[in-house]
């Protein structure tokens, strides 16, 4: 059975802090790893990672995949209150199915 | 935003009644998905479709059926609703199979089964 585990489950930081969110996976026929941000509504896409060691970056957010150790991290630097959300990690397979982790709830305090 | 709508957005129903949720897209994407999300949990795939009349089961398909008679519509039916099916249901679409491209999510339907 495919499995995706995220840690920590929740995190409280102050504005300006840097955070690292973790995602490990055990998936048959792995194809890609995706990160989403969910703010009390539908998830929105952040990154899709298919190759090991290549960092994807978007502003203060970055992510990298390690296909040997089967994990990914999402970094957020200089956090802002608008970064408060649930961050979801999902693994996709060649069969076209997605398995999601339970999410990390990030709270950024002013 | 991708053109995805879900209806109804909120529904309260009683145990044992059938319920149908509708997902409608204007993007002409081939792939459509139904997920449920429960408090403190990520999304779990119920059913998905890879074309008109082509559907397959996800990891939590028991008690649910789907139909796709047109590209733009994907219906999820709870045959006899139970309290354990109280959840938020999200529809998603993608142009290519999941894993090659991203999925775009609809706004969700909150379902309460009493």
Coordinates of C-alpha atoms in Angstrom, one line a residue:
Chain A
X1 CA 0.0 0.0 0.0
X2 CA 1.4 3.4 -1.0
X3 CA 2.1 5.7 1.9
X4 CA 3.1 9.3 2.4
X5 CA 4.1 10.7 5.8
X6 CA 4.5 14.3 6.6
X7 CA 6.2 15.9 9.6
X8 CA 5.8 17.7 11.7
X9 CA 2.0 17.6 11.9
X10 CA 1.8 21.2 13.1
X11 CA 4.3 24.0 13.6
X12 CA 4.0 27.5 15.1
X13 CA 6.6 30.1 14.2
X14 CA 7.0 33.8 14.3
X15 CA 7.3 36.1 11.3
X16 CA 10.8 36.0 9.8
X17 CA 11.6 32.5 10.9
X18 CA 12.6 29.8 8.4
X19 CA 10.7 26.5 8.4
X20 CA 11.4 23.1 6.9
X21 CA 8.6 20.7 6.2
X22 CA 9.2 17.1 5.6
X23 CA 7.6 14.5 3.4
X24 CA 8.6 10.8 3.1
X25 CA 7.1 8.3 0.8
X26 CA 6.8 4.6 0.1
X27 CA 5.2 4.3 -3.3
X28 CA 5.2 1.7 -6.0
X29 CA 5.9 3.0 -9.5
X30 CA 6.7 6.5 -8.2
X31 CA 6.5 9.2 -10.8
X32 CA 6.5 12.6 -9.0
X33 CA 6.1 14.3 -5.7
X34 CA 3.9 17.4 -5.4
X35 CA 3.4 20.1 -2.8
X36 CA 0.2 22.0 -2.3
X37 CA -0.9 24.8 0.0
X38 CA -4.4 24.7 1.4
X39 CA -5.9 27.8 3.1
X40 CA -9.3 26.7 4.3
X41 CA -10.4 26.1 0.8
X42 CA -9.1 24.0 -2.2
X43 CA -5.5 23.0 -2.3
X44 CA -3.4 25.1 -4.7
X45 CA -0.3 23.8 -6.5
X46 CA 3.2 24.8 -5.3
X47 CA 5.8 22.4 -6.8
X48 CA 6.1 19.2 -8.8
X49 CA 9.4 17.3 -8.4
X50 CA 10.5 14.4 -10.5
X51 CA 14.3 14.4 -10.4
X52 CA 16.6 14.0 -7.4
X53 CA 18.7 16.9 -6.2
X54 CA 17.2 19.6 -8.4
X55 CA 15.8 22.4 -6.3
X56 CA 12.6 24.1 -7.3
X57 CA 12.2 27.7 -6.2
X58 CA 9.4 30.2 -6.1
X59 CA 10.1 33.3 -4.2
X60 CA 10.6 32.4 -0.5
X61 CA 9.6 28.8 -1.1
X62 CA 11.8 26.0 -2.3
X63 CA 11.7 22.3 -2.5
X64 CA 13.9 19.4 -3.3
X65 CA 13.5 15.7 -3.8
X66 CA 15.8 12.8 -2.7
X67 CA 14.7 9.7 -4.6
X68 CA 17.3 7.5 -3.0
X69 CA 16.2 8.3 0.5
X70 CA 12.5 8.7 -0.5
X71 CA 11.8 12.1 0.9
X72 CA 11.3 15.7 0.0
X73 CA 11.5 18.9 1.9
X74 CA 9.7 22.2 1.5
X75 CA 11.5 25.3 2.9
X76 CA 10.0 28.6 3.5
X77 CA 12.3 31.5 4.4
X78 CA 11.4 34.8 6.1
X79 CA 7.9 33.5 6.9
X80 CA 4.9 35.8 6.8
X81 CA 1.5 35.5 8.4
X82 CA 0.1 34.8 4.9
X83 CA 2.1 31.6 4.8
X84 CA -0.2 30.2 7.5
X85 CA -1.9 27.2 5.9
X86 CA -1.9 23.4 5.7
X87 CA 0.9 22.2 3.4
X88 CA 0.1 18.9 1.6
X89 CA 2.5 16.5 0.0
X90 CA 1.4 14.0 -2.5
X91 CA 3.1 11.2 -4.5
X92 CA 1.9 10.3 -7.9
X93 CA 2.5 7.0 -9.7
X94 CA 2.7 5.7 -13.2
X95 CA -0.8 4.4 -12.7
X96 CA -2.1 7.9 -12.5
X97 CA -3.1 7.9 -8.8
X98 CA -2.1 10.3 -6.1
X99 CA -1.5 9.5 -2.4
X100 CA -1.6 12.4 -0.1
X101 CA 0.0 12.9 3.3
X102 CA -2.0 14.2 6.3
X103 CA -0.5 17.6 5.9
X104 CA 1.5 20.0 8.1
X105 CA -0.4 22.9 9.6
X106 CA 1.8 25.9 9.7
X107 CA 0.9 28.9 11.9
X108 CA 2.9 32.1 11.5
X109 CA 2.5 34.6 14.4
X110 CA 3.1 38.3 13.9
Chain B
X1 CA -8.4 29.8 -11.6
X2 CA -9.2 26.6 -13.5
X3 CA -12.9 26.5 -14.4
X4 CA -14.2 23.9 -11.9
X5 CA -17.4 24.2 -10.0
X6 CA -18.9 21.8 -7.5
X7 CA -22.6 21.6 -6.5
X8 CA -24.0 21.7 -4.0
X9 CA -21.4 23.5 -2.0
X10 CA -23.1 22.5 1.3
X11 CA -25.5 19.7 2.0
X12 CA -27.1 18.2 5.1
X13 CA -28.8 14.8 4.6
X14 CA -30.0 11.9 6.6
X15 CA -28.5 8.4 7.0
X16 CA -29.7 6.0 4.4
X17 CA -30.6 8.6 1.7
X18 CA -28.8 8.7 -1.7
X19 CA -26.8 11.8 -2.4
X20 CA -25.2 13.0 -5.7
X21 CA -22.5 15.6 -5.9
X22 CA -21.6 17.2 -9.2
X23 CA -18.3 18.4 -10.6
X24 CA -18.4 20.5 -13.7
X25 CA -15.4 21.8 -15.6
X26 CA -15.0 24.1 -18.5
X27 CA -11.3 23.3 -19.3
X28 CA -12.0 20.2 -21.4
X29 CA -9.5 18.2 -19.3
X30 CA -9.5 14.5 -19.8
X31 CA -8.8 13.4 -16.2
X32 CA -11.2 14.0 -13.2
X33 CA -10.9 12.9 -9.6
X34 CA -13.0 12.8 -6.5
X35 CA -11.3 13.1 -3.1
X36 CA -12.6 13.3 0.4
X37 CA -10.8 15.2 3.2
X38 CA -11.5 14.6 6.9
X39 CA -10.2 16.8 9.7
X40 CA -6.5 16.5 10.3
X41 CA -6.1 14.4 7.2
X42 CA -4.9 14.8 3.7
X43 CA -7.0 14.0 0.6
X44 CA -8.0 10.4 -0.1
X45 CA -8.9 9.4 -3.6
X46 CA -12.4 7.9 -4.0
X47 CA -12.7 7.4 -7.7
X48 CA -11.2 8.9 -10.8
X49 CA -11.9 9.1 -14.5
X50 CA -9.6 9.0 -17.5
X51 CA -12.2 9.7 -20.1
X52 CA -15.9 9.7 -20.8
X53 CA -17.4 6.5 -19.4
X54 CA -13.9 5.4 -18.2
X55 CA -13.6 5.3 -14.4
X56 CA -11.6 3.5 -11.8
X57 CA -11.6 3.1 -8.0
X58 CA -9.4 4.9 -5.6
X59 CA -8.4 3.9 -2.1
X60 CA -11.7 4.6 -0.4
X61 CA -14.3 3.7 -3.0
X62 CA -16.7 1.6 -0.8
X63 CA -20.1 3.1 -0.6
X64 CA -19.5 5.5 -3.6
X65 CA -20.2 5.3 -7.3
X66 CA -19.4 7.6 -10.1
X67 CA -20.5 8.4 -13.6
X68 CA -19.0 10.4 -16.4
X69 CA -21.3 10.7 -19.5
X70 CA -19.8 14.0 -20.7
X71 CA -16.2 15.3 -20.6
X72 CA -17.3 18.3 -18.5
X73 CA -19.3 16.4 -15.8
X74 CA -18.2 13.9 -13.1
X75 CA -20.9 12.8 -10.7
X76 CA -20.2 11.2 -7.3
X77 CA -23.1 9.3 -5.7
X78 CA -23.3 8.1 -2.2
X79 CA -25.7 5.2 -2.6
X80 CA -27.0 5.2 1.0
X81 CA -25.3 7.9 3.0
X82 CA -23.7 7.0 6.4
X83 CA -22.4 9.3 9.1
X84 CA -18.9 8.1 8.3
X85 CA -19.3 9.8 4.9
X86 CA -19.6 13.2 6.6
X87 CA -16.6 15.0 5.0
X88 CA -15.5 17.7 2.6
X89 CA -15.4 16.4 -1.0
X90 CA -13.1 17.9 -3.5
X91 CA -13.2 17.4 -7.3
X92 CA -10.0 17.8 -9.3
X93 CA -9.1 17.9 -12.9
X94 CA -5.9 17.4 -14.9
X95 CA -5.0 17.7 -18.5
X96 CA -2.5 14.9 -18.4
X97 CA -2.4 11.9 -16.0
X98 CA -1.7 12.6 -12.4
X99 CA 2.1 12.5 -11.9
X100 CA 2.9 14.2 -15.2
X101 CA 1.1 17.4 -14.5
X102 CA -0.6 19.1 -11.6
X103 CA -4.3 18.7 -10.6
X104 CA -6.5 21.7 -10.2
X105 CA -9.1 21.5 -7.4
X106 CA -12.6 22.7 -7.2
X107 CA -13.9 24.7 -4.2
X108 CA -15.2 21.6 -2.3
X109 CA -18.6 20.4 -1.0
X110 CA -19.2 20.1 2.7
X111 CA -21.5 17.1 3.4
X112 CA -23.0 16.4 6.7
X113 CA -24.8 13.1 7.2
X114 CA -27.0 13.0 10.3

